[in-house]
Structures are given as C-alpha cells and as structure tokens.
Coordinates of C-alpha atoms in Angstrom, one line a residue:
M166 CA -15.4 -4.5 0.5
R167 CA -13.2 -6.9 -1.8
T168 CA -11.1 -5.4 -4.5
S169 CA -10.2 -6.8 -8.0
G170 CA -6.9 -6.4 -9.5
D171 CA -7.8 -3.0 -11.5
G172 CA -8.9 -1.3 -8.5
A173 CA -12.8 -2.5 -9.3
T174 CA -14.9 -3.6 -6.2
T175 CA -16.7 -6.8 -6.6
N176 CA -19.6 -6.0 -4.2
K177 CA -21.7 -3.1 -5.8
V178 CA -23.1 -2.2 -2.1
G179 CA -21.1 -1.9 1.3
Y180 CA -23.1 -1.5 4.4
Y181 CA -21.6 -0.4 7.6
G182 CA -24.2 -1.1 10.6
S183 CA -23.8 -0.1 13.9
R184 CA -25.8 -0.1 17.2
E185 CA -23.2 1.2 19.7
I186 CA -20.7 2.5 18.2
P187 CA -20.9 6.7 17.5
A188 CA -21.3 8.7 14.9
K189 CA -18.4 10.1 14.7
A190 CA -16.2 6.8 14.4
R191 CA -18.9 5.9 11.6
Q192 CA -17.6 9.2 10.1
C193 CA -14.0 8.2 10.3
C194 CA -14.5 5.0 8.6
C195 CA -16.3 7.0 5.6
A196 CA -14.0 9.6 5.4
G197 CA -10.9 7.0 5.3
L198 CA -12.7 4.9 2.7
S199 CA -13.2 8.0 0.5
E200 CA -9.3 9.0 0.6
S201 CA -8.8 5.8 -1.0
W202 CA -10.8 6.6 -4.3
R203 CA -10.4 9.6 -6.3
N204 CA -13.7 9.3 -8.1
Y205 CA -16.1 9.1 -5.1
L206 CA -19.3 11.5 -3.9
R207 CA -19.8 11.5 -0.3
I208 CA -23.0 13.0 1.2
R209 CA -24.3 12.7 4.9
A210 CA -27.9 12.3 5.0
A211 CA -28.2 14.3 7.9
C212 CA -28.0 18.0 8.5
P213 CA -28.9 20.0 11.6
T214 CA -32.0 21.7 9.9
S215 CA -34.8 19.1 9.3
S216 CA -35.3 20.8 5.6
V217 CA -32.5 18.7 4.6
R218 CA -33.1 15.6 5.8
R219 CA -35.5 14.3 3.5
P220 CA -34.5 11.7 0.5
T221 CA -35.2 14.5 -2.1
S222 CA -32.5 16.7 -0.5
V223 CA -30.1 13.8 -0.5
L224 CA -31.0 13.5 -4.2
R225 CA -30.4 16.8 -4.8
S226 CA -27.0 16.8 -2.9
L227 CA -25.6 13.6 -5.2
L228 CA -26.8 15.7 -8.1
Y229 CA -24.7 18.9 -7.3
L230 CA -21.8 16.9 -6.4
L231 CA -21.9 15.2 -9.8
L232 CA -22.0 18.1 -11.6
D233 CA -19.7 20.0 -9.7
Q234 CA -16.8 17.1 -10.3
E235 CA -17.8 16.8 -13.8
P236 CA -19.6 19.8 -15.6
S237 CA -20.2 18.0 -18.8
L238 CA -22.8 15.9 -17.1
M239 CA -25.3 19.4 -17.0
S240 CA -26.4 18.1 -20.3
Y241 CA -28.9 15.5 -18.7
V242 CA -30.4 18.4 -16.9
R243 CA -30.5 20.6 -19.5
K244 CA -32.9 18.0 -21.4
K245 CA -35.4 18.3 -18.4
F246 CA -35.2 21.8 -18.0
A247 CA -35.9 22.7 -21.4
H248 CA -39.0 20.6 -21.3
A249 CA -40.7 21.4 -18.2
G250 CA -38.7 24.1 -16.9
K251 CA -38.0 25.0 -13.2
Q252 CA -41.4 23.8 -11.9
L253 CA -40.2 20.4 -12.5
F254 CA -37.7 20.6 -10.0
E255 CA -40.0 21.9 -7.3
D256 CA -43.6 20.4 -7.3
V257 CA -44.6 16.9 -6.2
N258 CA -42.7 15.2 -9.2
Q259 CA -39.6 16.5 -8.2
W260 CA -38.3 13.2 -6.9
D261 CA -39.6 11.4 -10.3
A262 CA -37.7 13.6 -12.2
L263 CA -34.4 13.6 -10.1
S264 CA -34.4 10.0 -9.9
K265 CA -34.3 10.0 -13.5
I266 CA -31.7 12.5 -14.2
L267 CA -29.5 10.5 -11.9
A268 CA -30.1 7.0 -13.5
N269 CA -29.3 8.8 -16.9
I270 CA -25.8 9.8 -15.2
L271 CA -25.1 6.5 -14.1
Q272 CA -25.9 4.8 -17.1
D273 CA -23.4 6.5 -18.9
S274 CA -20.8 4.0 -20.0
S275 CA -18.1 6.9 -20.7
R276 CA -17.8 7.7 -17.3
P277 CA -15.0 6.0 -14.6
N278 CA -16.1 4.3 -11.7
T279 CA -18.0 6.0 -9.1
F280 CA -18.3 5.8 -5.6
L281 CA -21.2 7.1 -3.8
I282 CA -20.8 7.1 -0.1
I283 CA -23.6 7.9 2.3
D284 CA -23.0 8.6 5.9
A285 CA -25.6 8.7 8.7
L286 CA -28.8 7.2 6.5
D287 CA -30.6 6.4 9.8
E288 CA -30.7 10.2 10.5
C289 CA -32.9 10.7 7.0
E290 CA -35.9 11.5 9.1
T291 CA -38.8 11.4 6.5
N292 CA -39.5 9.1 3.7
R293 CA -36.3 6.8 4.3
D294 CA -38.2 3.7 2.4
Q295 CA -38.6 5.9 -0.7
L296 CA -34.3 6.7 -0.5
L297 CA -33.7 3.3 0.6
E298 CA -35.6 1.6 -2.6
L299 CA -33.4 4.1 -4.8
L300 CA -30.4 2.9 -3.2
V301 CA -31.0 -0.8 -3.8
Q302 CA -32.0 -0.1 -7.4
I303 CA -28.7 1.7 -8.1
S304 CA -26.6 -1.1 -6.8
S305 CA -28.6 -3.7 -8.8
S306 CA -28.9 -1.9 -12.1
Y307 CA -25.7 0.4 -12.3
S308 CA -22.0 0.6 -12.6
A309 CA -21.9 2.8 -9.7
K310 CA -20.6 1.3 -6.0
L311 CA -22.5 2.2 -2.7
I312 CA -21.2 2.6 0.5
V313 CA -23.5 3.3 3.6
S314 CA -23.1 4.0 7.2
S315 CA -26.2 3.8 9.6
R316 CA -27.4 2.3 12.8
N317 CA -28.7 -1.2 11.9
W318 CA -32.5 -0.7 12.4
P319 CA -34.7 -3.4 11.2
S320 CA -36.1 -1.4 8.6
I321 CA -32.7 -0.5 6.9
E322 CA -31.2 -4.0 7.4
K323 CA -34.8 -5.3 5.8
A324 CA -33.9 -3.2 2.7
F325 CA -30.8 -4.0 1.9
R326 CA -31.7 -7.8 1.9
A327 CA -33.1 -6.9 -1.5
S328 CA -29.6 -6.3 -2.8
T329 CA -27.6 -9.4 -4.4
Q330 CA -24.3 -7.8 -4.4
K331 CA -23.6 -6.6 -0.9
L332 CA -21.0 -6.4 1.8
R333 CA -22.0 -5.9 5.0
I334 CA -20.1 -5.2 8.1
C335 CA -21.0 -5.1 11.6
L336 CA -18.4 -2.2 13.4
E337 CA -19.0 -3.9 16.9
L338 CA -17.6 -7.3 15.8
N339 CA -14.7 -5.0 14.1
H340 CA -14.1 -2.5 17.3
E341 CA -10.2 -3.4 17.5
S342 CA -9.9 -2.7 13.9
I343 CA -12.0 0.3 14.1
S344 CA -10.1 1.8 17.0
S345 CA -6.8 1.4 15.3
A346 CA -8.4 3.3 12.1
V347 CA -9.0 5.9 14.5
S348 CA -5.7 6.1 15.9
R349 CA -4.1 6.5 12.7
Y350 CA -6.3 8.9 11.7
I351 CA -5.3 10.7 14.8
D352 CA -2.0 10.5 13.9
H353 CA -2.2 11.6 10.4
K354 CA -4.6 14.9 11.0
W355 CA -3.7 16.4 14.6
A356 CA -1.8 19.1 13.0
D357 CA -4.2 19.5 10.3
H358 CA -7.4 19.9 12.9
L359 CA -5.1 22.3 15.0
S360 CA -4.6 24.7 11.8
D361 CA -8.2 24.5 10.9
A362 CA -8.6 25.7 14.5
I363 CA -6.3 28.3 14.2
S364 CA -8.0 29.5 11.1
L365 CA -11.4 29.6 12.5
A366 CA -10.4 31.1 15.8
T367 CA -12.0 35.0 16.7
S368 CA -9.6 37.8 18.1
E369 CA -9.5 35.5 21.2
P370 CA -6.5 33.1 21.4
I371 CA -6.9 29.3 21.4
D372 CA -6.2 27.7 24.4
D373 CA -2.8 25.9 24.8
L374 CA -1.3 27.8 22.1
H375 CA 1.5 29.6 24.1
D376 CA 4.9 28.5 26.2
D377 CA 4.3 25.3 28.0
G378 CA 1.2 24.6 26.8
T379 CA -0.4 21.6 25.6
V380 CA 0.6 21.8 22.0
H381 CA 4.1 22.8 23.0
Q382 CA 4.5 20.1 25.7
F383 CA 3.7 17.5 22.8
L384 CA 6.1 18.5 20.5
S385 CA 8.6 18.6 23.3
K386 CA 7.9 15.1 24.4
K387 CA 6.4 12.9 21.8
Y388 CA 7.3 14.9 18.5
L389 CA 9.9 12.0 17.5
Y390 CA 7.9 9.5 18.3
W391 CA 4.9 11.0 16.1
L392 CA 7.4 10.9 13.4
E393 CA 8.2 7.5 13.4
A394 CA 4.5 6.5 13.6
L395 CA 4.0 8.7 10.5
G396 CA 6.9 6.7 8.7
L397 CA 5.6 3.6 9.8
L398 CA 2.0 4.7 8.3
R399 CA 3.6 6.2 5.1
G400 CA 2.3 9.6 6.3
I401 CA 5.5 11.5 6.1
P402 CA 4.1 13.6 3.4
E403 CA 0.9 14.5 5.2
G404 CA 3.2 15.3 8.4
M405 CA 5.5 17.7 6.1
I406 CA 2.1 19.6 4.8
A407 CA 0.7 19.7 8.3
M408 CA 3.9 21.3 9.9
T409 CA 3.9 23.6 7.2
K410 CA 0.6 24.8 7.4
L411 CA 1.1 24.9 11.2
E412 CA 4.2 27.2 11.0
T413 CA 2.4 29.9 8.7
L414 CA -0.4 29.9 10.6
L415 CA 1.7 30.6 13.9
E416 CA 3.5 33.3 12.6
K417 CA 2.1 35.9 15.3
Y418 CA 3.9 33.7 18.2
D419 CA 7.1 34.8 16.5
G420 CA 9.8 35.4 18.9
S421 CA 8.0 33.0 21.6
R422 CA 9.6 29.6 22.6
F423 CA 6.7 27.7 21.3
F424 CA 7.1 29.2 17.8
D425 CA 10.9 28.5 17.8
L426 CA 10.2 24.9 18.5
V427 CA 7.5 24.7 15.6
R428 CA 9.9 26.2 13.2
D429 CA 12.7 23.9 14.3
A430 CA 10.4 20.8 14.3
H431 CA 9.3 21.5 10.9
R432 CA 13.0 21.9 9.4
F433 CA 13.6 18.8 10.9
I434 CA 11.0 16.7 9.3
L435 CA 11.8 18.6 5.9
S436 CA 15.5 17.6 6.2
H437 CA 15.0 13.9 7.4
G438 CA 11.6 13.2 6.5
W439 CA 12.8 10.8 3.2
A440 CA 15.0 8.8 5.4
I441 CA 12.2 8.3 8.3
G442 CA 9.7 7.5 5.5
N443 CA 11.9 4.7 4.3
A444 CA 13.3 3.6 7.7
P445 CA 11.5 5.0 10.5
I446 CA 13.9 4.0 13.3
Q447 CA 16.0 6.3 11.3
A448 CA 14.2 8.9 13.4
Y449 CA 16.2 8.3 16.4
A450 CA 19.5 7.6 14.4
S451 CA 20.3 9.5 11.6
A452 CA 17.8 12.1 12.2
L453 CA 19.3 13.2 15.4
I454 CA 23.1 12.7 14.7
F455 CA 23.2 14.7 11.4
S456 CA 21.0 17.6 12.5
P457 CA 22.8 21.0 13.8
R458 CA 24.2 21.3 17.3
R459 CA 21.5 23.8 18.2
C460 CA 18.5 22.1 16.9
I461 CA 15.8 22.0 19.4
I462 CA 14.6 18.5 18.4
R463 CA 17.9 17.2 18.6
N464 CA 18.8 18.4 22.1
L465 CA 14.9 17.9 23.3
F466 CA 15.5 13.9 22.4
A467 CA 19.4 13.8 22.9
G468 CA 18.7 11.1 25.2
E469 CA 17.1 8.6 22.0
E470 CA 20.6 8.7 20.4
P471 CA 22.4 5.7 19.7
D472 CA 24.7 4.9 22.0
W473 CA 27.2 2.7 19.9
I474 CA 28.0 6.1 17.9
I475 CA 31.1 7.2 19.6
I476 CA 32.6 9.8 17.5
K477 CA 29.9 11.9 15.8
R478 CA 30.3 14.1 13.0
A479 CA 31.1 18.0 13.7
M480 CA 27.5 19.3 12.5
A481 CA 27.0 23.4 12.0
E482 CA 25.6 25.4 14.6
D483 CA 22.2 26.4 12.7
W484 CA 20.2 24.8 10.0
D485 CA 21.5 26.0 6.5
A486 CA 19.4 27.4 3.7
C487 CA 19.0 23.8 2.4
L488 CA 15.2 23.0 3.3
T489 CA 15.1 19.4 1.7
T490 CA 17.1 17.6 -0.8
L491 CA 14.9 15.8 -3.7
E492 CA 16.3 12.1 -4.9
G493 CA 15.2 10.5 -7.6
H494 CA 16.9 10.9 -10.5
S495 CA 19.9 8.4 -11.8
N496 CA 21.8 10.9 -13.8
R497 CA 22.7 14.6 -13.7
L498 CA 20.2 17.2 -13.5
T499 CA 20.1 19.9 -15.9
S500 CA 17.3 22.1 -15.2
V501 CA 14.9 23.1 -12.2
V502 CA 12.4 25.3 -12.0
F503 CA 8.9 26.2 -9.9
S504 CA 5.8 26.0 -11.0
P505 CA 4.4 29.9 -10.9
D506 CA 1.5 29.2 -8.0
G507 CA 4.7 27.6 -5.9
C508 CA 3.2 24.5 -5.5
R509 CA 5.3 22.1 -7.5
L510 CA 8.8 21.9 -9.1
A511 CA 9.7 20.0 -12.1
S512 CA 13.5 18.9 -12.9
A513 CA 15.0 17.5 -16.0
S514 CA 17.9 15.4 -16.5
D515 CA 20.2 13.5 -18.2
D516 CA 18.6 10.1 -17.5
R517 CA 15.9 11.0 -20.3
T518 CA 12.9 12.0 -17.8
V519 CA 11.4 15.0 -16.1
K520 CA 10.1 14.5 -12.6
I521 CA 7.2 16.8 -11.0
W522 CA 7.5 17.0 -7.3
D523 CA 5.4 18.5 -4.7
A524 CA 7.3 21.6 -3.6
A525 CA 5.9 21.3 0.0
T526 CA 6.8 17.9 1.1
G527 CA 9.6 16.9 -1.8
R528 CA 7.4 14.0 -3.1
C529 CA 7.3 13.0 -6.4
H530 CA 4.0 13.4 -8.2
T531 CA 4.6 11.8 -11.6
T532 CA 7.6 11.3 -14.0
L533 CA 7.4 12.5 -17.4
E534 CA 8.9 9.6 -19.9
G535 CA 9.1 10.0 -23.5
H536 CA 12.1 11.9 -24.7
R537 CA 14.6 9.6 -26.7
S538 CA 17.9 11.5 -25.1
K539 CA 19.1 14.0 -22.3
V540 CA 16.4 16.3 -21.2
L541 CA 18.1 20.0 -21.3
S542 CA 15.3 22.3 -20.0
V543 CA 12.1 22.5 -18.6
A544 CA 9.8 25.2 -18.1
F545 CA 5.7 25.5 -16.7
S546 CA 3.1 27.7 -18.5
R547 CA 1.9 30.6 -16.6
G548 CA -1.1 29.0 -15.2
S549 CA 1.2 26.0 -14.3
Q550 CA -1.2 23.8 -15.9
R551 CA 1.4 22.9 -19.1
L552 CA 5.2 21.8 -19.2
A553 CA 7.5 22.4 -21.8
T554 CA 10.7 20.2 -22.4
G555 CA 13.4 20.8 -24.6
S556 CA 15.9 17.8 -25.1
Y557 CA 19.6 16.7 -26.9
M558 CA 17.9 15.1 -29.8
A559 CA 16.4 18.5 -31.1
G560 CA 12.8 18.2 -29.8
A561 CA 10.5 20.3 -27.5
K562 CA 7.7 18.5 -25.9
I563 CA 4.4 19.7 -24.3
W564 CA 2.7 17.7 -21.5
D565 CA -0.2 18.2 -19.1
A566 CA 1.5 18.9 -15.7
T567 CA -1.5 17.9 -13.6
T568 CA -1.8 14.5 -15.0
G569 CA 1.5 14.1 -16.5
Y570 CA 0.1 13.2 -20.0
Y571 CA 2.3 13.6 -23.4
E572 CA 0.5 16.3 -25.5
A573 CA 2.7 17.2 -28.5
T574 CA 6.0 17.4 -29.9
L575 CA 7.2 20.5 -31.5
E576 CA 9.2 19.1 -34.5
G577 CA 8.9 18.4 -38.3
H578 CA 7.1 20.3 -41.1
G579 CA 10.1 22.4 -41.9
Y580 CA 10.0 24.0 -38.2
G581 CA 11.9 22.1 -36.2
H582 CA 15.3 22.4 -34.9
S583 CA 18.4 20.8 -36.6
N584 CA 20.4 20.4 -33.1
W585 CA 19.9 20.1 -29.4
V586 CA 16.9 22.5 -27.7
R587 CA 18.8 24.1 -24.8
S588 CA 15.7 26.4 -23.6
V589 CA 12.2 26.5 -23.5
A590 CA 10.0 29.2 -22.3
F591 CA 6.0 30.2 -22.5
S592 CA 4.7 33.3 -23.3
P593 CA 3.0 35.2 -20.4
G594 CA -0.5 34.1 -22.1
S595 CA 1.0 30.6 -22.0
Q596 CA -0.4 30.9 -26.2
R597 CA 3.5 30.7 -27.7
L598 CA 6.3 28.9 -26.9
A599 CA 9.9 29.7 -27.6
S600 CA 12.9 27.3 -27.9
A601 CA 16.4 27.7 -28.3
S602 CA 18.8 25.5 -29.9
N603 CA 22.5 24.9 -30.6
D604 CA 21.5 25.3 -34.3
K605 CA 22.1 28.9 -33.7
T606 CA 18.2 29.9 -33.9
V607 CA 15.5 30.8 -31.7
K608 CA 11.6 29.3 -32.9
I609 CA 8.4 30.4 -31.6
W610 CA 5.4 28.2 -31.7
N611 CA 1.9 28.4 -31.2
A612 CA 1.3 26.3 -28.0
T613 CA -1.8 25.5 -28.6
I614 CA -1.9 24.0 -31.9
S615 CA 2.0 23.0 -31.8
H616 CA 2.7 24.3 -34.9
G617 CA 5.8 26.5 -35.8
Q618 CA 5.2 30.4 -36.1
A619 CA 8.4 32.1 -37.0
T620 CA 12.3 31.4 -37.0
R621 CA 14.5 34.2 -35.6
E622 CA 17.9 34.1 -36.9
G623 CA 21.0 36.3 -36.2
H624 CA 23.2 34.6 -33.7
T625 CA 26.4 33.4 -34.9
D626 CA 26.9 30.6 -32.3
E627 CA 24.7 28.2 -30.2
V628 CA 21.4 29.7 -28.2
C629 CA 21.6 29.0 -24.8
S630 CA 18.9 30.7 -23.5
V631 CA 15.5 32.4 -24.1
V632 CA 13.1 34.3 -22.4
F633 CA 9.8 36.2 -22.6
S634 CA 9.3 40.1 -21.3
M635 CA 6.7 40.0 -18.9
D636 CA 4.2 41.9 -21.3
G637 CA 5.1 39.2 -24.2
Y638 CA 6.0 41.7 -26.7
R639 CA 9.8 40.9 -26.5
L640 CA 12.0 38.0 -26.4
A641 CA 15.7 37.7 -25.2
S642 CA 18.2 35.1 -26.3
A643 CA 21.4 34.6 -25.0
S644 CA 24.1 32.9 -26.7
L645 CA 27.6 31.7 -27.2
D646 CA 28.8 34.2 -29.7
K647 CA 28.8 36.4 -26.3
T648 CA 25.8 38.5 -27.3
V649 CA 22.4 38.9 -25.8
K650 CA 19.6 39.7 -28.4
I651 CA 16.1 41.6 -28.0
W652 CA 13.9 40.4 -30.3
N653 CA 10.2 41.7 -31.1
A654 CA 8.1 38.6 -30.3
T655 CA 5.3 39.4 -33.0
M656 CA 7.1 40.8 -35.9
G657 CA 10.1 39.2 -35.6
H658 CA 12.9 41.6 -36.1
C659 CA 15.9 42.0 -33.6
E660 CA 15.5 45.2 -31.6
A661 CA 18.9 45.4 -30.3
T662 CA 22.3 43.3 -29.7
L663 CA 23.6 43.6 -26.4
E664 CA 27.8 43.2 -26.6
G665 CA 29.9 43.4 -24.1
H666 CA 30.6 40.2 -22.3
G667 CA 33.7 38.6 -22.4
N668 CA 32.6 34.9 -22.6
W669 CA 30.2 32.8 -23.6
V670 CA 26.7 34.0 -22.3
V671 CA 24.6 31.0 -20.8
S672 CA 21.5 32.8 -18.9
V673 CA 19.0 35.8 -19.5
A674 CA 16.3 37.1 -17.5
F675 CA 14.1 40.1 -17.5
S676 CA 12.8 42.4 -14.6
P677 CA 9.3 42.0 -13.3
D678 CA 8.9 46.0 -15.0
D679 CA 10.4 44.8 -18.4
Q680 CA 12.8 47.9 -17.6
R681 CA 16.0 45.7 -16.9
L682 CA 17.8 42.6 -18.4
A683 CA 20.3 40.4 -16.5
S684 CA 22.6 38.3 -18.5
A685 CA 25.7 36.0 -17.1
T686 CA 28.4 34.4 -18.9
Y687 CA 30.3 30.8 -18.3
D688 CA 32.8 32.4 -16.5
G689 CA 31.1 34.0 -13.7
F690 CA 30.0 37.7 -14.7
I691 CA 26.3 39.3 -15.2
K692 CA 25.8 42.4 -16.4
I693 CA 22.6 44.6 -15.9
W694 CA 21.4 46.0 -19.0
D695 CA 18.9 48.8 -19.7
A696 CA 15.9 46.6 -21.4
R697 CA 14.7 49.5 -23.3
M698 CA 17.8 51.5 -24.5
G699 CA 20.4 48.3 -24.4
G700 CA 23.1 50.3 -22.1
C701 CA 24.9 48.3 -19.7
Q702 CA 24.1 49.5 -15.8
A703 CA 26.3 47.4 -14.0
T704 CA 28.8 44.4 -14.3
L705 CA 28.8 42.1 -11.3
E706 CA 31.7 39.5 -10.8
L707 CA 31.0 36.3 -9.1
D708 CA 33.1 33.9 -7.9
K709 CA 33.5 31.0 -10.3
N710 CA 32.1 27.7 -9.0
E711 CA 32.8 24.0 -9.6
E712 CA 29.6 23.4 -11.6
D713 CA 29.9 26.8 -14.0
E714 CA 26.4 27.6 -13.2
Y715 CA 25.0 31.0 -12.2
I716 CA 21.2 31.1 -10.7
F717 CA 19.9 34.6 -10.6
H718 CA 16.3 36.2 -10.6
F719 CA 14.9 39.3 -9.9
E720 CA 13.0 40.2 -6.8
K721 CA 9.4 41.1 -7.6
T722 CA 10.0 45.0 -7.4
G723 CA 13.0 44.4 -9.5
A724 CA 15.6 46.4 -7.1
R725 CA 17.5 43.6 -6.0
L726 CA 18.9 40.6 -8.1
R727 CA 19.0 37.4 -6.1
T728 CA 22.1 34.9 -7.3
N729 CA 23.4 31.7 -5.7
I730 CA 25.6 33.5 -3.9
G731 CA 24.1 36.4 -2.5
T732 CA 21.7 39.2 -3.1
F733 CA 22.7 42.2 -4.9
D734 CA 20.8 45.5 -4.5
L735 CA 20.5 47.1 -7.7
S736 CA 19.5 50.5 -6.4
L737 CA 23.0 51.2 -5.9
L738 CA 24.0 51.0 -9.2
P739 CA 26.1 51.8 -11.3
S740 CA 28.4 50.6 -8.3
S741 CA 27.9 47.1 -7.2
P742 CA 28.8 45.3 -3.8
P743 CA 31.4 43.0 -3.5
A744 CA 30.8 39.2 -4.1
A745 CA 31.2 37.2 -1.1
P746 CA 33.4 34.2 -1.4
L747 CA 32.0 30.9 -1.6
A748 CA 32.8 28.7 1.5
S749 CA 34.9 26.2 0.7
S750 CA 33.7 22.1 0.5
P751 CA 34.6 20.1 3.8
Q752 CA 36.4 17.1 3.5
H753 CA 34.3 13.9 4.5
H754 CA 36.2 11.0 5.5
L755 CA 34.4 7.3 5.5
L756 CA 34.3 5.4 8.7
Q757 CA 36.3 2.4 8.8
Y758 CA 36.1 0.0 11.7
Q759 CA 36.0 -3.3 12.5
G760 CA 32.4 -5.0 11.4
Y761 CA 31.7 -1.6 9.8
G762 CA 31.2 -0.2 6.4
I763 CA 29.5 1.8 3.8
S764 CA 26.9 0.8 1.0
S765 CA 27.8 0.9 -2.6
D766 CA 25.9 3.9 -3.1
R767 CA 27.5 5.5 -0.3
S768 CA 24.2 6.2 1.3
W769 CA 24.5 4.0 4.4
I770 CA 26.9 3.2 6.8
T771 CA 26.3 -0.9 7.6
Y772 CA 27.3 -3.0 9.9
K773 CA 28.2 -6.6 9.0
G774 CA 26.0 -5.9 5.7
R775 CA 22.9 -4.3 7.3
N776 CA 21.9 -0.9 6.9
L777 CA 22.6 1.1 10.2
L778 CA 22.9 4.5 9.7
W779 CA 21.3 6.8 6.6
L780 CA 23.5 9.5 5.6
P781 CA 22.4 12.6 4.3
Q782 CA 23.5 13.2 0.4
S783 CA 25.5 16.5 1.3
I784 CA 27.6 14.0 4.1
A785 CA 27.9 10.7 1.5
Q786 CA 29.4 12.9 -1.2

C-alpha cells in the first residue's frame, strides 16, 4: 500500500490474499501494519463460537471499537436509539441500522484518518457477500482505509474487483518478505510473549524457566546477538521494556542463577542500550568493555571483546546505582521530576526546553519548546496528565503532558511575576498551581482557567522552592532569606515562619502524613521540622558536593528521609546518623596512540577519523 507524504494512503483498500500461507502468518502481517498507525481498528471476522462469524457481529465489533476509541461518536447511536429503541438493534433490520450508523460516522469530516483492519475474512461463515458489499462500499465512498486479509477464494476475489482504488498483495509471491517480517516480529516480541505466558500461568511452573533451561541457555549464548539485532531494527526501547517486565515477573526465582542472569541482562541493556541503538556493533565493544568486572553478560561473552584493545579501563566490581543515562539536552539541566505514576520523567534545561522521557526505556517522548529563556522548574500534576514549567523570563506555562501541546502561560493582568520563576507545584487535586519567584513572592493560580488567585508576600529575599502539603490546605516556601514559611493555602495568611538555618534555604518538602517538613540549605544542612508546631526536630549535616545540589524526599511512611548521599532514619530523632563521605571522583585520561584519537564531543575513541569505541558519559567526562 503506497503512502503519501502526509502519511495518508493513496489506495483505499489493501487486500492480502493467500492460498497456502498459514493464518498465523497473515495475523503477523496485520499486527505489524496496525502498529504503524495510531488511528486504526482491527477486527478478526472469526471466533471459536459460530455466533460471531456473521456480518452483523463484525459490524457490531467495528462500531464498538470506534465508540471505545472516541466516546464522542456515541451521539450517532443515541439518535437511532431515541427514535426506535433497543429493538432496532436486535430485529431483522439490525444490519441496515448498524450500517447506516457506521456510514454516518465515516462521513464525519472532523475525524482523522481511520484504518479498518479485518483479518481472516474467509472465516466469516454466513452471509459473507453482505459483508463484502459493505466493505467495497466503504472503500469507494468514504475516507476510511481498509486492509483485509483472507484466503483468495474466487467469491472474495470477485467482490473486490468492484473496488476502483485497491492494492492486491499475494502473500505466496512475497514469501521471503513475509518470513523476514515474522523473524523481525519474533526478535522484538519473544520476551513479551514469554512474560504473557508467565502472567497467565497457574501454580504449576512453566517449562524451561529454571537454571539451565531453554531461556537460560538463550540468554547465556544468544543475548548479545539479540541486542545487535534489536539495534539494527531500531527496537532497543522495546527490548528494555520486555526485559523490565521479564525481571519483574521472575522475582519469585530470586536467588537462582537464572534470575541473576535475567537481572544482569536487564542492567546491561539499560546501561548500554543507547550506544547499541545508535551503533549496534558496540554491543561487542563498548558495552562489554565498560561493564563491571563481575557482569555476567560480560563474562559469558568475553570472547567477543575486540582484541585490538590492549589496555582496558579498570571497571568497578558490580553495577552501581545508576540504571541509565538520558542524553538529549544541549545545556545544563535545572530540574528533573518523575510523574506520579512513575512511567515518565520530565527534565528542564538552560537550553529553553523541557523533555519528557519514558522512565523504563530512557527514550525521549517529546520536547516542549516555547520558553524564550532558561527553564528553571518543572512539575507534574497529580494525575500525570499536565505539566507546569517555570522560567527565567518570569513566566510559568502549563502543558498537556501526553501530547506535549502548550495550554497556557500564567502571567499578565496584574498577577504575573516580575522576576524568575524558580519553582512550580500543583496542588494534590491539580486544580491549583503555586509558583515561587525571585521577586520574593509566592503566587497561587487557578490551573483550570489559568488565572491568578492570590499572592503570598512576606519573604525578604528570593523564593527558591514551593510545595503543597498532601492534604492541599497548606503551602511551604523556602527562601534565600534563610527562612521557611508555612502558609494557609486557602485563606492566604502565614501560619508560621521557621527560622534557624544559617544559609540560603533552597528546597523544602512535606512528609506524606504532613506531620514533618524537611528543608535544605545551600551549604549542605537539612533540618527536620514539626510541621504543626514549627519546632526543629533535627539537623542533618551533609558533605557539600560540587553542584551545591541536595536531593531528598520522604519515604511513603515518613519514617525515613532519602537523600542523594544516603538514607536517614527519622525514627532515631533527635539524634541523627553520621553523614557518609562522598567518594572522590576518579581521574580520567584520554587515550592517545598513533592513529587513535577522541571525538570533539569526547563521546568516541576514533581511529584515523572513524568512530571506533563509544564512551559512556561517566567515562567521557
């Protein structure tokens, strides 16, 4: 089927006919095609029960999927129902009624391109001619595109001759292409299907999911080759998702050699997936060379390491805490936050953009562009559907976190900030948004209509951080005036000013039960406060790091505080455990040898100007 520049197909119906190709192969073709488009419907006109092998059942299924994907189309059904009631869809006239509803929907010019994929048309056992007549009519009269797979029986071939815009593909004549497509499907999906089998399994163990079983043998002998294939097929993100799912489902085997291998293989693809996806041959070079010494995959495939590398960098014994590195911004990062559902990650940068990443694969979903200056802060709404950003140019913006579409700018009409917006935070119900600014104020906005509601004044210096309490009734702000203020988020008055820090306060957070408040200063001190009474319960001293950044959050129970240098047990208050010293950064030296060099961005070792060995970011630095 040919495709025009805008992605629309120039043929209205694609017909895949076959005498000998098994049904499963035809299904693979349809599945592969369906993944190429977002706006598609797929119906298989066959089912184990004979009651749904009729044209009316296929038509019902088409309508159901249309309405499920776009509930607004229900109005077409309501019109018919209001006129004739339920009986219209059950008596002898149901085919005519359903056909007219489908026709009205497909005539709707406001709908995007719709692809109707019908598999195994030949298995529709009764009144097939009636269904064929409708399909030909759709292909001739409406903008929808049809893809039909079937055995090439004479009656079906004859019916489609009436369609003037069609493309017929005989699968037997494309046997090599079909076999290649099935092989690619297996390369992508074997782990997914194995995970599905594990999920559906009863209490009895699945064959081969044990030490030295088939899956263990595959990972031990073929895993690196599979990664190379995924790299060539642009399928590394799918491989990451599959291995994540596989490790999660196999946790009951923890302690076995098999599970240890799965976990190591998962870390391997997370750490080196970006390099393999961009240069698949690096699966045998950079990925092996820069894995820990005790990495199972590295040791299993040690024979694949390139022999031209004489001196290898001394690597750590085991994997460290870093799962993967996300690359794509062209300037310094200023803020990073997970979505509440844990599926996505948003990053703000001095390059004036915000990127939304898939947390499982590290793939960038979308880049939000629109700020005219550095983006300083980013926050998800509680439902992960919206995103707020604050920037250097005194503006806060709201975006659709799914589509990346810009929704509103919070500024002007006497409500906007007059200086940098350093921090933004949604209320628990996502109806309000708080913004903190260098103009020494905190503003609360109606996030639904993008209108200012109130301004909180009281700080005597720049406000660096703002956060709502979990119940939404209070608001805490941290400032360079060395104080933390707790505000009544509804009435607007300041309930308490927490004093005691000896330096700028740059970050603040409520515990999940709203009983405690943590605040961090520029010079590396965290104070734990009683959020109700305002008293300081403890002071935790951290080692000052190079970036002057201190990441911290409460665990769900509120009993421990996690930081970027360790975890503090708050049940031990008022005493606190000693801070763990940060490990000193290793010194890296560039390889220099005759013919060898390093790329301008320090990401590749080169030989005579050609990229030879990719360097992970931690090593390139």
